[in-house]
Amino acid sequence: MSCTPSRPFPPPRPPGYRPSPCPPPKPCRGGRESALLPKVAAWERCRLPCLSTELRLESLPCSAEGPCRLLMVQQSGAPPWWEPAEQPCGEQRLHIRVCIPVCCQVMDACERLYSASAVVKVDAALRLCCPPSECWRYQLLFIPYVRLLDTECSGECCVFHARLEVQLEWYQLRPEVCGMRRPEPPCPELPLYPPPIQAGGLCGCQPGWPRQR
């Protein structure tokens, strides 16, 4: 009767030994990584070479002495907003009124410069990729450009009749889930110089750098 050798017993553990905790399992990534990005469904650009409008300046200091002169009008960093306008019957375009925040620079009678803000309103008709009743599924983004051409000061110091050049770009956006490619592992860093020659190398020299002739 043949006897098979039994497995050796493990060595005794030292006093105070505690097994190391198991690392937590890595989360399983199912499928590809994705991100929510806005997709442009429609876009258009309109230009008004000479828009006559009335500018009512806000936050103009009381220390400004009239008559004042309007020097500069430019779009501000605040996003524009829009209001619904009268929609003609049977029209496929969306008629709206875009309110553009602008920054103004004013010089008073004592040649002191002041900054103020105002709002320029522009009527626009947008050509959409869907019926106007389905616009609630999309988001409208406006990018304006405003430049001062000429101005006339009225009786009030904070009211100006100005002619502006306005260029308006609008985008009809819809958020969509887009798949992203996983990043590749980084390449290992390579040394910028060759390693020293070891003993017993090609030339049989001592360890160190190769000799220069």
PDB file of C-alpha atoms in Angstrom:
ATOM      1  CA  MET A   1       0.000   0.000   0.000  1.00  0.00           C
ATOM      2  CA  SER A   2       1.629   3.250  -1.214  1.00  0.00           C
ATOM      3  CA  CYS A   3       1.419   6.326   0.935  1.00  0.00           C
ATOM      4  CA  THR A   4       1.325   9.778  -0.621  1.00  0.00           C
ATOM      5  CA  PRO A   5       3.260  12.440   1.269  1.00  0.00           C
ATOM      6  CA  SER A   6       0.984  14.888   3.020  1.00  0.00           C
ATOM      7  CA  ARG A   7       1.285  18.666   2.548  1.00  0.00           C
ATOM      8  CA  PRO A   8       3.769  20.296   4.942  1.00  0.00           C
ATOM      9  CA  PHE A   9       2.335  22.410   7.672  1.00  0.00           C
ATOM     10  CA  PRO A  10       2.873  26.175   7.356  1.00  0.00           C
ATOM     11  CA  PRO A  11       5.452  27.734   9.663  1.00  0.00           C
ATOM     12  CA  PRO A  12       4.103  29.158  12.888  1.00  0.00           C
ATOM     13  CA  ARG A  13       3.076  32.786  12.749  1.00  0.00           C
ATOM     14  CA  PRO A  14       5.017  35.263  14.887  1.00  0.00           C
ATOM     15  CA  PRO A  15       3.223  36.852  17.812  1.00  0.00           C
ATOM     16  CA  GLY A  16       1.198  39.951  16.924  1.00  0.00           C
ATOM     17  CA  TYR A  17       0.832  38.896  13.287  1.00  0.00           C
ATOM     18  CA  ARG A  18      -2.221  40.263  11.493  1.00  0.00           C
ATOM     19  CA  PRO A  19      -3.122  39.305   7.961  1.00  0.00           C
ATOM     20  CA  SER A  20      -3.092  42.206   5.513  1.00  0.00           C
ATOM     21  CA  PRO A  21      -6.572  43.224   4.398  1.00  0.00           C
ATOM     22  CA  CYS A  22      -7.554  42.306   0.886  1.00  0.00           C
ATOM     23  CA  PRO A  23      -7.616  45.245  -1.559  1.00  0.00           C
ATOM     24  CA  PRO A  24     -11.113  46.346  -2.574  1.00  0.00           C
ATOM     25  CA  PRO A  25     -12.252  45.025  -5.921  1.00  0.00           C
ATOM     26  CA  LYS A  26     -11.929  47.426  -8.823  1.00  0.00           C
ATOM     27  CA  PRO A  27     -15.223  48.704 -10.237  1.00  0.00           C
ATOM     28  CA  CYS A  28     -16.237  47.003 -13.418  1.00  0.00           C
ATOM     29  CA  ARG A  29     -16.632  49.397 -16.306  1.00  0.00           C
ATOM     30  CA  GLY A  30     -19.292  48.180 -18.598  1.00  0.00           C
ATOM     31  CA  GLY A  31     -19.252  49.481 -22.148  1.00  0.00           C
ATOM     32  CA  ARG A  32     -17.580  52.635 -23.421  1.00  0.00           C
ATOM     33  CA  GLU A  33     -17.231  55.906 -21.558  1.00  0.00           C
ATOM     34  CA  SER A  34     -19.680  58.586 -22.638  1.00  0.00           C
ATOM     35  CA  ALA A  35     -20.247  62.328 -22.217  1.00  0.00           C
ATOM     36  CA  LEU A  36     -23.178  64.684 -22.710  1.00  0.00           C
ATOM     37  CA  LEU A  37     -22.346  67.204 -25.456  1.00  0.00           C
ATOM     38  CA  PRO A  38     -24.494  69.821 -27.227  1.00  0.00           C
ATOM     39  CA  LYS A  39     -25.179  69.057 -30.871  1.00  0.00           C
ATOM     40  CA  VAL A  40     -25.837  71.884 -33.329  1.00  0.00           C
ATOM     41  CA  ALA A  41     -29.133  71.205 -35.091  1.00  0.00           C
ATOM     42  CA  ALA A  42     -29.354  74.569 -36.919  1.00  0.00           C
ATOM     43  CA  TRP A  43     -27.506  77.872 -37.028  1.00  0.00           C
ATOM     44  CA  GLU A  44     -27.768  81.202 -38.800  1.00  0.00           C
ATOM     45  CA  ARG A  45     -26.111  84.614 -38.901  1.00  0.00           C
ATOM     46  CA  CYS A  46     -27.758  87.974 -39.449  1.00  0.00           C
ATOM     47  CA  ARG A  47     -26.201  91.434 -39.743  1.00  0.00           C
ATOM     48  CA  LEU A  48     -27.802  94.820 -39.201  1.00  0.00           C
ATOM     49  CA  PRO A  49     -25.425  97.409 -40.698  1.00  0.00           C
ATOM     50  CA  CYS A  50     -27.252 100.426 -39.220  1.00  0.00           C
ATOM     51  CA  LEU A  51     -29.689  99.939 -36.349  1.00  0.00           C
ATOM     52  CA  SER A  52     -31.278 103.093 -34.923  1.00  0.00           C
ATOM     53  CA  THR A  53     -32.137 102.604 -31.275  1.00  0.00           C
ATOM     54  CA  GLU A  54     -32.510 104.435 -27.984  1.00  0.00           C
ATOM     55  CA  LEU A  55     -30.001 103.565 -25.274  1.00  0.00           C
ATOM     56  CA  ARG A  56     -30.966 104.107 -21.647  1.00  0.00           C
ATOM     57  CA  LEU A  57     -27.846 103.842 -19.542  1.00  0.00           C
ATOM     58  CA  GLU A  58     -28.037 102.156 -16.165  1.00  0.00           C
ATOM     59  CA  SER A  59     -25.731 102.521 -13.153  1.00  0.00           C
ATOM     60  CA  LEU A  60     -24.420 105.872 -14.400  1.00  0.00           C
ATOM     61  CA  PRO A  61     -22.981 107.801 -11.395  1.00  0.00           C
ATOM     62  CA  CYS A  62     -24.825 110.906 -10.254  1.00  0.00           C
ATOM     63  CA  SER A  63     -21.567 112.854 -10.336  1.00  0.00           C
ATOM     64  CA  ALA A  64     -21.619 112.906 -14.155  1.00  0.00           C
ATOM     65  CA  GLU A  65     -22.354 116.441 -15.341  1.00  0.00           C
ATOM     66  CA  GLY A  66     -24.194 116.907 -18.615  1.00  0.00           C
ATOM     67  CA  PRO A  67     -24.201 117.147 -21.451  1.00  0.00           C
ATOM     68  CA  CYS A  68     -22.540 113.742 -21.809  1.00  0.00           C
ATOM     69  CA  ARG A  69     -21.033 112.184 -24.895  1.00  0.00           C
ATOM     70  CA  LEU A  70     -21.252 108.476 -25.758  1.00  0.00           C
ATOM     71  CA  LEU A  71     -17.856 107.147 -26.810  1.00  0.00           C
ATOM     72  CA  MET A  72     -18.142 103.364 -26.988  1.00  0.00           C
ATOM     73  CA  VAL A  73     -20.775 100.615 -27.102  1.00  0.00           C
ATOM     74  CA  GLN A  74     -19.770  96.945 -27.023  1.00  0.00           C
ATOM     75  CA  GLN A  75     -21.376  93.632 -26.115  1.00  0.00           C
ATOM     76  CA  SER A  76     -20.773  92.565 -22.534  1.00  0.00           C
ATOM     77  CA  GLY A  77     -19.960  89.117 -21.173  1.00  0.00           C
ATOM     78  CA  ALA A  78     -23.518  88.562 -19.920  1.00  0.00           C
ATOM     79  CA  PRO A  79     -25.519  86.091 -22.044  1.00  0.00           C
ATOM     80  CA  PRO A  80     -28.355  87.546 -24.136  1.00  0.00           C
ATOM     81  CA  TRP A  81     -31.951  86.482 -23.571  1.00  0.00           C
ATOM     82  CA  TRP A  82     -34.964  86.494 -25.844  1.00  0.00           C
ATOM     83  CA  GLU A  83     -38.654  87.282 -25.645  1.00  0.00           C
ATOM     84  CA  PRO A  84     -41.433  85.925 -27.876  1.00  0.00           C
ATOM     85  CA  ALA A  85     -42.687  88.321 -30.519  1.00  0.00           C
ATOM     86  CA  GLU A  86     -45.833  88.376 -32.585  1.00  0.00           C
ATOM     87  CA  GLN A  87     -45.898  85.267 -34.778  1.00  0.00           C
ATOM     88  CA  PRO A  88     -47.447  85.728 -38.252  1.00  0.00           C
ATOM     89  CA  CYS A  89     -50.023  83.107 -39.205  1.00  0.00           C
ATOM     90  CA  GLY A  90     -48.567  80.245 -41.229  1.00  0.00           C
ATOM     91  CA  GLU A  91     -44.958  81.399 -40.767  1.00  0.00           C
ATOM     92  CA  GLN A  92     -42.422  78.601 -40.273  1.00  0.00           C
ATOM     93  CA  ARG A  93     -39.811  80.916 -38.773  1.00  0.00           C
ATOM     94  CA  LEU A  94     -39.727  81.772 -35.079  1.00  0.00           C
ATOM     95  CA  HIS A  95     -40.102  85.525 -34.512  1.00  0.00           C
ATOM     96  CA  ILE A  96     -38.417  86.671 -31.306  1.00  0.00           C
ATOM     97  CA  ARG A  97     -36.864  89.774 -29.745  1.00  0.00           C
ATOM     98  CA  VAL A  98     -33.267  89.309 -28.594  1.00  0.00           C
ATOM     99  CA  CYS A  99     -32.082  91.452 -25.662  1.00  0.00           C
ATOM    100  CA  ILE A 100     -28.312  92.069 -25.833  1.00  0.00           C
ATOM    101  CA  PRO A 101     -26.522  93.452 -22.732  1.00  0.00           C
ATOM    102  CA  VAL A 102     -23.906  96.056 -23.720  1.00  0.00           C
ATOM    103  CA  CYS A 103     -21.206  98.088 -21.958  1.00  0.00           C
ATOM    104  CA  CYS A 104     -20.986 101.820 -22.652  1.00  0.00           C
ATOM    105  CA  GLN A 105     -18.336 104.440 -22.038  1.00  0.00           C
ATOM    106  CA  VAL A 106     -19.437 108.047 -21.453  1.00  0.00           C
ATOM    107  CA  MET A 107     -17.582 111.354 -21.121  1.00  0.00           C
ATOM    108  CA  ASP A 108     -19.260 114.187 -19.243  1.00  0.00           C
ATOM    109  CA  ALA A 109     -18.840 117.956 -19.655  1.00  0.00           C
ATOM    110  CA  CYS A 110     -15.746 117.933 -17.393  1.00  0.00           C
ATOM    111  CA  GLU A 111     -14.096 115.285 -19.627  1.00  0.00           C
ATOM    112  CA  ARG A 112     -14.399 112.599 -16.979  1.00  0.00           C
ATOM    113  CA  LEU A 113     -14.944 109.024 -18.162  1.00  0.00           C
ATOM    114  CA  TYR A 114     -17.678 106.769 -16.775  1.00  0.00           C
ATOM    115  CA  SER A 115     -18.836 103.245 -17.499  1.00  0.00           C
ATOM    116  CA  ALA A 116     -22.459 102.192 -17.671  1.00  0.00           C
ATOM    117  CA  SER A 117     -24.593  99.344 -18.969  1.00  0.00           C
ATOM    118  CA  ALA A 118     -27.590  99.191 -21.294  1.00  0.00           C
ATOM    119  CA  VAL A 119     -29.681  96.721 -23.281  1.00  0.00           C
ATOM    120  CA  VAL A 120     -30.047  96.625 -27.073  1.00  0.00           C
ATOM    121  CA  LYS A 121     -33.164  94.907 -28.444  1.00  0.00           C
ATOM    122  CA  VAL A 122     -33.122  93.296 -31.880  1.00  0.00           C
ATOM    123  CA  ASP A 123     -36.027  91.643 -33.690  1.00  0.00           C
ATOM    124  CA  ALA A 124     -35.090  88.427 -35.469  1.00  0.00           C
ATOM    125  CA  ALA A 125     -36.801  85.606 -37.356  1.00  0.00           C
ATOM    126  CA  LEU A 126     -35.091  82.244 -36.853  1.00  0.00           C
ATOM    127  CA  ARG A 127     -35.252  79.376 -39.316  1.00  0.00           C
ATOM    128  CA  LEU A 128     -35.576  76.258 -37.177  1.00  0.00           C
ATOM    129  CA  CYS A 129     -35.036  72.578 -37.902  1.00  0.00           C
ATOM    130  CA  CYS A 130     -38.409  71.740 -36.392  1.00  0.00           C
ATOM    131  CA  PRO A 131     -41.897  73.297 -36.039  1.00  0.00           C
ATOM    132  CA  PRO A 132     -42.084  76.168 -33.526  1.00  0.00           C
ATOM    133  CA  SER A 133     -44.249  73.986 -31.278  1.00  0.00           C
ATOM    134  CA  GLU A 134     -41.292  71.584 -30.811  1.00  0.00           C
ATOM    135  CA  CYS A 135     -38.725  74.233 -29.838  1.00  0.00           C
ATOM    136  CA  TRP A 136     -39.006  73.262 -26.199  1.00  0.00           C
ATOM    137  CA  ARG A 137     -36.793  70.262 -26.940  1.00  0.00           C
ATOM    138  CA  TYR A 138     -33.894  72.535 -27.960  1.00  0.00           C
ATOM    139  CA  GLN A 139     -31.812  75.349 -26.495  1.00  0.00           C
ATOM    140  CA  LEU A 140     -31.087  78.644 -28.255  1.00  0.00           C
ATOM    141  CA  LEU A 141     -27.611  80.151 -27.939  1.00  0.00           C
ATOM    142  CA  PHE A 142     -26.906  83.714 -29.129  1.00  0.00           C
ATOM    143  CA  ILE A 143     -23.493  85.275 -29.790  1.00  0.00           C
ATOM    144  CA  PRO A 144     -23.788  89.039 -30.495  1.00  0.00           C
ATOM    145  CA  TYR A 145     -21.356  91.677 -31.757  1.00  0.00           C
ATOM    146  CA  VAL A 146     -22.182  95.382 -31.284  1.00  0.00           C
ATOM    147  CA  ARG A 147     -20.317  98.478 -32.507  1.00  0.00           C
ATOM    148  CA  LEU A 148     -21.160 102.160 -32.196  1.00  0.00           C
ATOM    149  CA  LEU A 149     -21.484 104.140 -35.436  1.00  0.00           C
ATOM    150  CA  ASP A 150     -22.951 107.492 -34.410  1.00  0.00           C
ATOM    151  CA  THR A 151     -24.866 109.011 -31.521  1.00  0.00           C
ATOM    152  CA  GLU A 152     -26.985 112.021 -30.601  1.00  0.00           C
ATOM    153  CA  CYS A 153     -27.465 113.137 -27.004  1.00  0.00           C
ATOM    154  CA  SER A 154     -30.973 113.853 -25.815  1.00  0.00           C
ATOM    155  CA  GLY A 155     -32.104 116.173 -23.037  1.00  0.00           C
ATOM    156  CA  GLU A 156     -31.374 113.563 -20.370  1.00  0.00           C
ATOM    157  CA  CYS A 157     -27.801 112.635 -19.538  1.00  0.00           C
ATOM    158  CA  CYS A 158     -28.471 108.898 -19.508  1.00  0.00           C
ATOM    159  CA  VAL A 159     -30.488 108.635 -22.754  1.00  0.00           C
ATOM    160  CA  PHE A 160     -28.838 108.512 -26.183  1.00  0.00           C
ATOM    161  CA  HIS A 161     -30.183 108.042 -29.704  1.00  0.00           C
ATOM    162  CA  ALA A 162     -27.519 105.899 -31.361  1.00  0.00           C
ATOM    163  CA  ARG A 163     -26.890 104.057 -34.578  1.00  0.00           C
ATOM    164  CA  LEU A 164     -25.265 100.669 -34.061  1.00  0.00           C
ATOM    165  CA  GLU A 165     -23.845  97.900 -36.204  1.00  0.00           C
ATOM    166  CA  VAL A 166     -25.099  94.574 -34.853  1.00  0.00           C
ATOM    167  CA  GLN A 167     -24.102  91.079 -35.930  1.00  0.00           C
ATOM    168  CA  LEU A 168     -25.964  88.185 -34.331  1.00  0.00           C
ATOM    169  CA  GLU A 169     -25.139  84.483 -34.528  1.00  0.00           C
ATOM    170  CA  TRP A 170     -27.588  81.992 -33.098  1.00  0.00           C
ATOM    171  CA  TYR A 171     -27.400  78.224 -32.636  1.00  0.00           C
ATOM    172  CA  GLN A 172     -30.122  75.666 -31.996  1.00  0.00           C
ATOM    173  CA  LEU A 173     -28.620  73.071 -29.666  1.00  0.00           C
ATOM    174  CA  ARG A 174     -29.744  69.670 -28.458  1.00  0.00           C
ATOM    175  CA  PRO A 175     -27.848  67.647 -25.831  1.00  0.00           C
ATOM    176  CA  GLU A 176     -26.827  64.148 -26.927  1.00  0.00           C
ATOM    177  CA  VAL A 177     -24.822  61.334 -25.378  1.00  0.00           C
ATOM    178  CA  CYS A 178     -21.563  60.771 -27.283  1.00  0.00           C
ATOM    179  CA  GLY A 179     -19.216  57.834 -26.781  1.00  0.00           C
ATOM    180  CA  MET A 180     -15.591  58.532 -25.970  1.00  0.00           C
ATOM    181  CA  ARG A 181     -12.529  56.421 -26.629  1.00  0.00           C
ATOM    182  CA  ARG A 182     -10.682  55.278 -23.545  1.00  0.00           C
ATOM    183  CA  PRO A 183      -7.263  56.877 -23.140  1.00  0.00           C
ATOM    184  CA  GLU A 184      -4.319  54.659 -24.030  1.00  0.00           C
ATOM    185  CA  PRO A 185      -1.801  53.823 -21.294  1.00  0.00           C
ATOM    186  CA  PRO A 186       1.122  56.245 -21.166  1.00  0.00           C
ATOM    187  CA  CYS A 187       4.343  55.208 -22.868  1.00  0.00           C
ATOM    188  CA  PRO A 188       7.252  54.398 -20.552  1.00  0.00           C
ATOM    189  CA  GLU A 189       9.814  57.145 -20.199  1.00  0.00           C
ATOM    190  CA  LEU A 190      13.075  56.434 -21.983  1.00  0.00           C
ATOM    191  CA  PRO A 191      16.453  57.694 -20.707  1.00  0.00           C
ATOM    192  CA  LEU A 192      17.952  60.718 -22.427  1.00  0.00           C
ATOM    193  CA  TYR A 193      21.424  59.110 -22.508  1.00  0.00           C
ATOM    194  CA  PRO A 194      22.796  55.542 -22.878  1.00  0.00           C
ATOM    195  CA  PRO A 195      23.579  53.580 -19.703  1.00  0.00           C
ATOM    196  CA  PRO A 196      27.228  52.994 -18.666  1.00  0.00           C
ATOM    197  CA  ILE A 197      29.139  50.035 -20.130  1.00  0.00           C
ATOM    198  CA  GLN A 198      29.202  47.084 -17.748  1.00  0.00           C
ATOM    199  CA  ALA A 199      32.233  44.922 -17.017  1.00  0.00           C
ATOM    200  CA  GLY A 200      32.842  42.277 -19.644  1.00  0.00           C
ATOM    201  CA  GLY A 201      31.137  44.279 -22.340  1.00  0.00           C
ATOM    202  CA  LEU A 202      32.093  44.570 -25.934  1.00  0.00           C
ATOM    203  CA  CYS A 203      35.381  46.279 -25.247  1.00  0.00           C
ATOM    204  CA  GLY A 204      36.231  44.463 -21.993  1.00  0.00           C
ATOM    205  CA  CYS A 205      36.816  47.777 -20.178  1.00  0.00           C
ATOM    206  CA  GLN A 206      36.130  48.606 -16.581  1.00  0.00           C
ATOM    207  CA  PRO A 207      32.622  49.750 -15.585  1.00  0.00           C
ATOM    208  CA  GLY A 208      32.024  53.341 -16.517  1.00  0.00           C
ATOM    209  CA  TRP A 209      31.308  55.528 -19.475  1.00  0.00           C
ATOM    210  CA  PRO A 210      32.893  54.736 -22.882  1.00  0.00           C
ATOM    211  CA  ARG A 211      36.252  56.346 -23.477  1.00  0.00           C
ATOM    212  CA  GLN A 212      36.416  59.258 -25.876  1.00  0.00           C
ATOM    213  CA  ARG A 213      39.000  59.208 -28.585  1.00  0.00           C
TER     214      ARG A 213
END
